[in-house]
mmCIF file of C-alpha atoms in Angstrom:
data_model
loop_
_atom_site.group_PDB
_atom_site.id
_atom_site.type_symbol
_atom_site.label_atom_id
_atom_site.label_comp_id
_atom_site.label_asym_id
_atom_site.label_seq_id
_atom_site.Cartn_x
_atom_site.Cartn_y
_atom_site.Cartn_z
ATOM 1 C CA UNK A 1 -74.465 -72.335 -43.746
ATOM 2 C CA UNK A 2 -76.889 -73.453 -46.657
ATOM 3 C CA UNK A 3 -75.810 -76.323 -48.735
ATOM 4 C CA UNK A 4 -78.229 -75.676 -51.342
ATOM 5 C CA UNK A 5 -74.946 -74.349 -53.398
ATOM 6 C CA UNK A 6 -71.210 -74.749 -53.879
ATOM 7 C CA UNK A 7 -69.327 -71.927 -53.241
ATOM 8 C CA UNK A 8 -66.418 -71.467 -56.544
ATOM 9 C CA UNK A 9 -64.389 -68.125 -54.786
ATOM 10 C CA UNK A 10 -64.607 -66.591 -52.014
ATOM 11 C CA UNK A 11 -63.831 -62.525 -52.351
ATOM 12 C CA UNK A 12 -62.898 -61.045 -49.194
ATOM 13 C CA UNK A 13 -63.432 -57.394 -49.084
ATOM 14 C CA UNK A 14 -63.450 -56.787 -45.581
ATOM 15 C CA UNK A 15 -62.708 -53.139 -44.419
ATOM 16 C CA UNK A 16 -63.311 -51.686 -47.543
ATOM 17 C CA UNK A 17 -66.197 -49.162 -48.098
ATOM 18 C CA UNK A 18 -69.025 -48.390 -50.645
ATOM 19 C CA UNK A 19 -68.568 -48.312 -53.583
ATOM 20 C CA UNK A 20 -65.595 -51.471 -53.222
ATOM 21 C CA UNK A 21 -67.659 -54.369 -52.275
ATOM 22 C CA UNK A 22 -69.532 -54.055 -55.308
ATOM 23 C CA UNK A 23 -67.092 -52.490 -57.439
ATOM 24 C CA UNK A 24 -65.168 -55.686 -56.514
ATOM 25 C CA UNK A 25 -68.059 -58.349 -56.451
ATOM 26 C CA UNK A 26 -68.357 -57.092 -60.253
ATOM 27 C CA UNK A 27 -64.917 -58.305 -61.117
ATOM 28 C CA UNK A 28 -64.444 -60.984 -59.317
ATOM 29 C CA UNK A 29 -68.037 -62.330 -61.403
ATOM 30 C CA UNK A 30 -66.687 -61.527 -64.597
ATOM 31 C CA UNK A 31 -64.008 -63.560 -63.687
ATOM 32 C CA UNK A 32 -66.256 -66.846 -63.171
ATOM 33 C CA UNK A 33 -68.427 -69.265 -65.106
ATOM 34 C CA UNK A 34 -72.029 -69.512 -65.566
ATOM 35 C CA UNK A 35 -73.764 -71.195 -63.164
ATOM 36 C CA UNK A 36 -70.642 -70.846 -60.375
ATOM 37 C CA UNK A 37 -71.158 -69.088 -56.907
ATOM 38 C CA UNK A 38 -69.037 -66.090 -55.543
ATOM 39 C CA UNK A 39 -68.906 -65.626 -51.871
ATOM 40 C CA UNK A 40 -68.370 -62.165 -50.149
ATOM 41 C CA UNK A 41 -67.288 -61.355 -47.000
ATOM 42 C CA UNK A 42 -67.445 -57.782 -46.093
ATOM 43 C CA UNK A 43 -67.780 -55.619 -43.096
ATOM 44 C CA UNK A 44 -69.549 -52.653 -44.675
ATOM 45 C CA UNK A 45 -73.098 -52.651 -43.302
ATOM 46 C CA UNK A 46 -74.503 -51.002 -46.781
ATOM 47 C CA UNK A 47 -73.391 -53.830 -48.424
ATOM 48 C CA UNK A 48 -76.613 -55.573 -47.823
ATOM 49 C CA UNK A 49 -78.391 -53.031 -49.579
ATOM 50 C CA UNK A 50 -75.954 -52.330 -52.040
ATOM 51 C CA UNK A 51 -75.223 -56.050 -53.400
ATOM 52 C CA UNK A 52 -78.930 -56.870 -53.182
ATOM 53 C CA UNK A 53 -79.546 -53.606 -55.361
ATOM 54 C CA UNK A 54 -76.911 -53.818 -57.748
ATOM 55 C CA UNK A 55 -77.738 -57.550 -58.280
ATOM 56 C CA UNK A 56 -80.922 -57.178 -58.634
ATOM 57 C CA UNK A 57 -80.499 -54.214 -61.498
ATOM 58 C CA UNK A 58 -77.866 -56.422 -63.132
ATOM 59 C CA UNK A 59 -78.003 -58.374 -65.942
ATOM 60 C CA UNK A 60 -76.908 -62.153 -65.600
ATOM 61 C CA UNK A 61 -76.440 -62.364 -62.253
ATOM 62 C CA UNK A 62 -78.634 -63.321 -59.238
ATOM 63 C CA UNK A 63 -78.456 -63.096 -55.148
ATOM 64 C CA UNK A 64 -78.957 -66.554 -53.737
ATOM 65 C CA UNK A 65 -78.397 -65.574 -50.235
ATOM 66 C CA UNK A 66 -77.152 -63.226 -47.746
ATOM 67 C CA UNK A 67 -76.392 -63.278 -44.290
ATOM 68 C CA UNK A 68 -75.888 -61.103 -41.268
ATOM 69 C CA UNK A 69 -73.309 -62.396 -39.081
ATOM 70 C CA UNK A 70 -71.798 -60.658 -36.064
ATOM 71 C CA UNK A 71 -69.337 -57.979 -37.928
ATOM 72 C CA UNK A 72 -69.061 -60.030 -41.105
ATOM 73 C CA UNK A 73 -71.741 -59.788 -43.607
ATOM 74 C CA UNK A 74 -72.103 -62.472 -46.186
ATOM 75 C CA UNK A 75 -73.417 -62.214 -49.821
ATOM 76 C CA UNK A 76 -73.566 -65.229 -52.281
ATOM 77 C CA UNK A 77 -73.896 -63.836 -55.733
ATOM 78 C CA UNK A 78 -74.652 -66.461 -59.125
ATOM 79 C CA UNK A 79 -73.653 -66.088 -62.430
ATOM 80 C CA UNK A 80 -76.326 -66.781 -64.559
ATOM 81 C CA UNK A 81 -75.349 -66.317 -68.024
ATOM 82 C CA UNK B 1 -112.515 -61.756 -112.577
ATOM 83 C CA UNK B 2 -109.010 -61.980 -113.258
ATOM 84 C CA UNK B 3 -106.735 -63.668 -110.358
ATOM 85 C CA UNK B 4 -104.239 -60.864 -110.788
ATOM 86 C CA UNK B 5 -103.377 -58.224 -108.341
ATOM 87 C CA UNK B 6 -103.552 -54.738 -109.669
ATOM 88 C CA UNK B 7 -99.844 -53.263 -109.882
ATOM 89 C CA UNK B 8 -101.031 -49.599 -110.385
ATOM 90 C CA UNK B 9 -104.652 -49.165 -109.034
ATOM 91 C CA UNK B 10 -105.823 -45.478 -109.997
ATOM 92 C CA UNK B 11 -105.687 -41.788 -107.830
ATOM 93 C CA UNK B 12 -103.138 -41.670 -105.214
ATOM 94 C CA UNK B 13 -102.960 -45.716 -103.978
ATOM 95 C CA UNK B 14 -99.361 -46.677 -103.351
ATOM 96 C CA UNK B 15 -98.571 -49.706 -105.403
ATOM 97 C CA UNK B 16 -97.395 -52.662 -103.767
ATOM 98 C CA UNK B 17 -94.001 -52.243 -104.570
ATOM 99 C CA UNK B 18 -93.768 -48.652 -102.947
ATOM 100 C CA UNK B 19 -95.894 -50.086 -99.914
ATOM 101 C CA UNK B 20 -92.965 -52.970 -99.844
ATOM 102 C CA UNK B 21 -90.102 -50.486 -99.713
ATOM 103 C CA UNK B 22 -91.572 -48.597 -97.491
ATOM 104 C CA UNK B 23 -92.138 -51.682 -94.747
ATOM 105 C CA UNK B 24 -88.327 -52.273 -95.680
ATOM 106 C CA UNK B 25 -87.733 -48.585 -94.614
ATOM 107 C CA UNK B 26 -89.504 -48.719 -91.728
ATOM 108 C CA UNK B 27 -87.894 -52.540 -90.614
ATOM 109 C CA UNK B 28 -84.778 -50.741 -90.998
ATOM 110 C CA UNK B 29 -85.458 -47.870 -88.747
ATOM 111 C CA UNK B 30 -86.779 -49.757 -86.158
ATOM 112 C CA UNK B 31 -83.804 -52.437 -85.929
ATOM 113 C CA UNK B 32 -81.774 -49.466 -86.039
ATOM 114 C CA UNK B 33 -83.916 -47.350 -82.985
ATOM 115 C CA UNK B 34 -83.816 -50.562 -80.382
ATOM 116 C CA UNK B 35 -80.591 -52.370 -81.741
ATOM 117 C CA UNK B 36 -77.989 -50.397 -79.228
ATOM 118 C CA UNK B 37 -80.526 -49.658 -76.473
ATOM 119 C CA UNK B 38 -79.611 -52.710 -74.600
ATOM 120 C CA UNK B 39 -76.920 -50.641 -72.974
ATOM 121 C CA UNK B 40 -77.385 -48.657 -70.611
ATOM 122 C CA UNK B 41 -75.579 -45.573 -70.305
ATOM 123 C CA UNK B 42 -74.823 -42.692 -67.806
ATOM 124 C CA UNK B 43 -73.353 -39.473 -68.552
ATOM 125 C CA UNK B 44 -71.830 -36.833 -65.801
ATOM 126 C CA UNK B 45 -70.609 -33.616 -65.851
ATOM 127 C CA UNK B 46 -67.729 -33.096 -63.083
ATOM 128 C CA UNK B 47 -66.594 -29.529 -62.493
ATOM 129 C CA UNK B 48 -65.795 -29.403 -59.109
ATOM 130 C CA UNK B 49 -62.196 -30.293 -57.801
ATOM 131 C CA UNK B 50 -62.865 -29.932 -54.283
ATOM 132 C CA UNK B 51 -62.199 -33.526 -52.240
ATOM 133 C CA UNK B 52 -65.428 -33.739 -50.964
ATOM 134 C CA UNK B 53 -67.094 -33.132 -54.642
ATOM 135 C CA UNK B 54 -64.384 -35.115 -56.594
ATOM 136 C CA UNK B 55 -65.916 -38.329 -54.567
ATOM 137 C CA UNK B 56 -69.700 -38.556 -56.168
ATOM 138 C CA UNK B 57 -68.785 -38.638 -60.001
ATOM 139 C CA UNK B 58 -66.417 -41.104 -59.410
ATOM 140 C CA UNK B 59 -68.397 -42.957 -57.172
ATOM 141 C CA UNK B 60 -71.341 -43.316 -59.730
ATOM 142 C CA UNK B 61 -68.739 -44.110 -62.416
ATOM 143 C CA UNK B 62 -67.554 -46.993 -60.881
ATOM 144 C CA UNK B 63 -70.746 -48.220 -59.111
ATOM 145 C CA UNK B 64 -72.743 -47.787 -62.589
ATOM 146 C CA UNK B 65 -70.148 -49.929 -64.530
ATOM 147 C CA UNK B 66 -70.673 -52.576 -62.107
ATOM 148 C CA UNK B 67 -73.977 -52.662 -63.231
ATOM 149 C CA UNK B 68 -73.102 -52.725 -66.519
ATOM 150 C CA UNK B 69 -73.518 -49.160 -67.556
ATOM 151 C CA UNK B 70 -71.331 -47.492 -70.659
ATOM 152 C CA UNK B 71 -69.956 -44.301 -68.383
ATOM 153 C CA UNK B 72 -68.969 -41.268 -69.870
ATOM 154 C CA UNK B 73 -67.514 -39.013 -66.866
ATOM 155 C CA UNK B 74 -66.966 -35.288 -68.597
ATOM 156 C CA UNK B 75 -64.270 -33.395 -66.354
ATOM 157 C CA UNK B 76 -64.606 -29.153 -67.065
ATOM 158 C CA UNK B 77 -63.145 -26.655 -65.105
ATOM 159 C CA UNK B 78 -62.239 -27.640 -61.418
ATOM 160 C CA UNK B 79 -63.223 -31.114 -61.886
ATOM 161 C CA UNK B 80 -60.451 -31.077 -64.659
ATOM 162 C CA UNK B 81 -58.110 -31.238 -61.376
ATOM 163 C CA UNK B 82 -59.614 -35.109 -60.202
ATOM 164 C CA UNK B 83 -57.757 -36.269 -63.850
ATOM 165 C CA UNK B 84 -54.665 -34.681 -62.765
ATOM 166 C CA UNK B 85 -52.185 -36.960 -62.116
ATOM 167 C CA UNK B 86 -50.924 -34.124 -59.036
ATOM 168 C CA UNK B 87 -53.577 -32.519 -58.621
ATOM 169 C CA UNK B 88 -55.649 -34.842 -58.044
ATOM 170 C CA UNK B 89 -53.168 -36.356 -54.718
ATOM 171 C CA UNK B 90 -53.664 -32.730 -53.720
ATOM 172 C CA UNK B 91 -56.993 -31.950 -53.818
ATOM 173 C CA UNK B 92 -58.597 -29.427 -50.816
ATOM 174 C CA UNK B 93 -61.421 -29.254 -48.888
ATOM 175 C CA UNK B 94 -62.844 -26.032 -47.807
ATOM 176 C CA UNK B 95 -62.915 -24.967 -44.255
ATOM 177 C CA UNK B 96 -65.218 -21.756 -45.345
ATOM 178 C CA UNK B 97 -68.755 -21.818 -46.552
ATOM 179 C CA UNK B 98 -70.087 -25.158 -44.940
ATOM 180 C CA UNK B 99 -71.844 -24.283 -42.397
ATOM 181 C CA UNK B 100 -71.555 -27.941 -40.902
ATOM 182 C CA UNK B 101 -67.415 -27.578 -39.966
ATOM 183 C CA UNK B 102 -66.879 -27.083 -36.839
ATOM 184 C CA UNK B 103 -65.377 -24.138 -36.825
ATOM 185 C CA UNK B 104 -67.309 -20.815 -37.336
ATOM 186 C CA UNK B 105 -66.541 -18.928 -41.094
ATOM 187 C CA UNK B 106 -64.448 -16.036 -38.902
ATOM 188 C CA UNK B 107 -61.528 -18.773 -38.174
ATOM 189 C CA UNK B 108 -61.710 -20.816 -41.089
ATOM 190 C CA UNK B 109 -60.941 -17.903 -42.952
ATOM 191 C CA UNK B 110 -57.450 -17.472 -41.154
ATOM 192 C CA UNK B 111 -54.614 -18.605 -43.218
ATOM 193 C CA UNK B 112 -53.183 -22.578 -43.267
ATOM 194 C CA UNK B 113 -57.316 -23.540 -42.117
ATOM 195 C CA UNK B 114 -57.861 -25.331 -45.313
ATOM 196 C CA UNK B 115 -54.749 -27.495 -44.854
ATOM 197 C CA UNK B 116 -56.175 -28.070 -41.568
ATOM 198 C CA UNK B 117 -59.661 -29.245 -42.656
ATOM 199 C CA UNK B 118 -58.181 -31.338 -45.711
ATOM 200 C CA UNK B 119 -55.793 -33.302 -43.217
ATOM 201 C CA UNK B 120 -58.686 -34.035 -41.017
ATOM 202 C CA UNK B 121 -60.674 -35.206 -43.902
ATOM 203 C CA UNK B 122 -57.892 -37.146 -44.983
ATOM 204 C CA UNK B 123 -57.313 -38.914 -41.975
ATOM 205 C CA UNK B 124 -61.148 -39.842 -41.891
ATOM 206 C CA UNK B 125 -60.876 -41.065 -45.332
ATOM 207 C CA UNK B 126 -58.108 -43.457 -44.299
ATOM 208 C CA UNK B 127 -59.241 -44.456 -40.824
ATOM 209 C CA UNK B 128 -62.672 -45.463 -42.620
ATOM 210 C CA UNK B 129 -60.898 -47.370 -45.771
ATOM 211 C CA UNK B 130 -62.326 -45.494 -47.946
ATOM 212 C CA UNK B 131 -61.046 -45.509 -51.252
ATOM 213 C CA UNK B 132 -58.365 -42.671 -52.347
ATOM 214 C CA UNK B 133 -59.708 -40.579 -55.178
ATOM 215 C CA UNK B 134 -56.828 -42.009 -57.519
ATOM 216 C CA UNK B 135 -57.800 -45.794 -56.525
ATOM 217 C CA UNK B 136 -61.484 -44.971 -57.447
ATOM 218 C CA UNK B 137 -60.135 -43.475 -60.621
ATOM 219 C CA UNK B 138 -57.519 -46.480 -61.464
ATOM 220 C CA UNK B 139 -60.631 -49.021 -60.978
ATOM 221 C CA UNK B 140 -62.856 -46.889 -62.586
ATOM 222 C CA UNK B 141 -60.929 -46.522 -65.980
ATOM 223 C CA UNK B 142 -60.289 -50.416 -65.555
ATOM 224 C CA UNK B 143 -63.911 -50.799 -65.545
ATOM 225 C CA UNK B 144 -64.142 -48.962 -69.112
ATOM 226 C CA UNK B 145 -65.199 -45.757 -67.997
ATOM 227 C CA UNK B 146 -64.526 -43.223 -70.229
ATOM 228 C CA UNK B 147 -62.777 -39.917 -68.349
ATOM 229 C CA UNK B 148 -62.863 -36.978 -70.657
ATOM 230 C CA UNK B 149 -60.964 -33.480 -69.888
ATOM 231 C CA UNK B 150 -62.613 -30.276 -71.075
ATOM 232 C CA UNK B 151 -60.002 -29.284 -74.165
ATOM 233 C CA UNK B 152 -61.262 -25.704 -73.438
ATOM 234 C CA UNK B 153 -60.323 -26.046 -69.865
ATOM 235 C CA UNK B 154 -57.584 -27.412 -70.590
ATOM 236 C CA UNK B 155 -55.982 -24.345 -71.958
ATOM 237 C CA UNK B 156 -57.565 -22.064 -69.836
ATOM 238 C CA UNK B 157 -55.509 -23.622 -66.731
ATOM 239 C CA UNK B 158 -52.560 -23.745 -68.725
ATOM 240 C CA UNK B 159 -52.421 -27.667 -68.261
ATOM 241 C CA UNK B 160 -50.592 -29.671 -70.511
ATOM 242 C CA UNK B 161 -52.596 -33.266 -72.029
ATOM 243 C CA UNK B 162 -49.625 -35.397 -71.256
ATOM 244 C CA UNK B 163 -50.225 -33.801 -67.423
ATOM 245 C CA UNK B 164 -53.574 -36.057 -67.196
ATOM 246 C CA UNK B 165 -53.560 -40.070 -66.078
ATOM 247 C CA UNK B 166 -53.539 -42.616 -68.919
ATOM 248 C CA UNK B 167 -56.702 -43.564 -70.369
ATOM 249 C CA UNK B 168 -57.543 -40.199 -69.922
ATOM 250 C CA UNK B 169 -59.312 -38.863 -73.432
ATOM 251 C CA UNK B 170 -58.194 -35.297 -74.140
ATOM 252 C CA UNK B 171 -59.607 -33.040 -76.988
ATOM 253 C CA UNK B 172 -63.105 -32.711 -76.555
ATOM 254 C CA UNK B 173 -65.579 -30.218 -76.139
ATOM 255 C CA UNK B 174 -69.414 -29.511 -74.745
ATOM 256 C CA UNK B 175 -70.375 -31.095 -78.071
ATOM 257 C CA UNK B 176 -69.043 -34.279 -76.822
ATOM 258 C CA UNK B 177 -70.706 -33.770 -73.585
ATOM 259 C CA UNK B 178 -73.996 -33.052 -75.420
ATOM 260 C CA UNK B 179 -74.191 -35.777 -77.526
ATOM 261 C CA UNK B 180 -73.275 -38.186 -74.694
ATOM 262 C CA UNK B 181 -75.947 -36.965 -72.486
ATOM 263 C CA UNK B 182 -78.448 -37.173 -75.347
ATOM 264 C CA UNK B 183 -77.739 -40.740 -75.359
ATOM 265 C CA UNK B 184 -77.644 -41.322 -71.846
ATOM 266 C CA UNK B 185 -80.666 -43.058 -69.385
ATOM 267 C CA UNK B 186 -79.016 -41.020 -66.470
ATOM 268 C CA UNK B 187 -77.466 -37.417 -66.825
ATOM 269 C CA UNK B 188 -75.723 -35.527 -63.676
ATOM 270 C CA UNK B 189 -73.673 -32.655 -63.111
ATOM 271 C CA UNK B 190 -71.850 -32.555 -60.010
#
């Protein structure tokens, strides 16, 4: 694990499918400060693409990592403003 | 020479004044062209009720609010049936005309094969976790997404507005649908 960041929530949406981990990462952001980290745990493989993309085409928020564990996959999402 | 500017030069010059108002005019129009464009918006058109088909639009909905997007979803004919409160726990999938079940068309014409096809669907759909179509819808309309049902549809089935899930707008028309997708950076019609 990086220690580059502090981690504020941790979302867990394992066993759900697209579009829920990023349906959910969404609200569980909104629910956050600027500056504060979100952690996600899900098991969906797409969720590496999807998080990536929809962070990526979203404004005010920014992917600071993302990790591929061994049936968990692990996003760490900013808010930014 | 006098220091003065000429007010009302001869033959067709604008004066000042009109070349003032019309920089106002134009200041206007422009503030008024990029003011609401930081939005992005995405209109669909939903008219199938099938369960495989109600799945895209709502989908999209709920992925493009994540990112922000104002969503207009406009349900006509058998997509009216994915606002249905019953309906929409009901909806079918076809056993005939997809080529990729795995029965041939001759069976899956036989009476009781859709219920057959729909079950195993359904079972997928909850053996994967994926999302129910009224759970998409629920989060969707949390999300701001505006459903609208087809008036004309409407009365054509013979459905009644209070029939439809809250949030649900009622009493619009292709109009509506129009203007939204005149608006819109991303149109579809599933």
């Amino acid at each position: 694990m990086s220690a580059e960041f502090d981690i504020t929530e941790t979302l867990d949406v394992k066993g759900a499918s697209c579009p829920m981990p990023v349906v959910k990462t969404k609200s569980a952001i909104d629910d956050l400060a600027k500056g504060e980290v979100l952690e996600v745990l899900a098991t969906d493989p797409g969720s590496m693409s999807d998080i990536d993309g929809w962070a990526s085409g979203t404004d005010g928020v920014e992917l600071v990592d993302q990790e591929e564990g061994d049936d968990v996959y692990k996003h760490y999402v900013r808010k930014t403003e | 020479m006098s220091t003065d500017t000429p007010d009302a030069p001869a033959d067709d010059t604008p004066s000042r004044a009109e070349l003032a108002a019309r920089v106002d005019e134009l200041a206007d129009a422009l503030a008024e062209a990029t003011d609401d464009d930081d939005t992005k918006k995405m209109s669909i058109i939903a008219t199938k009720g099938t369960l495989d088909m109600a799945y895209p639009p709502l989908i999209l909905a709920s992925t493009a609010a994540a990112f922000g997007y104002e969503v207009t979803v406009f349900h006509t004919f058998w997509g009216l049936d994915i606002l249905h409160e019953e309906q929409s726990k009901n909806l079918k999938l076809s056993s005939v005309g997809n080529p990729n079940m795995p029965v041939p068309n001759a069976v899956a014409a036989l009476p009781g094969m859709d219920r057959v096809t729909t079950k195993m669907m359904e079972r997928k759909i909850e053996d994967n976790d994926t999302a129910s179509i009224e759970e998409l819808l629920e989060t969707s309309l949390d999300m701001g997404v505006e459903f609208q049902a087809c008036q004309m549809t409407i009365d054509l089935m013979d459905y009644d507005e209070n029939d439809f899930y809250d949030g649900v707008t009622t009493g619009v028309g292709a109009a509506t649908a129009l203007q939204d997708m005149a608006d819109a950076d991303i149109q579809l019609l599933v």
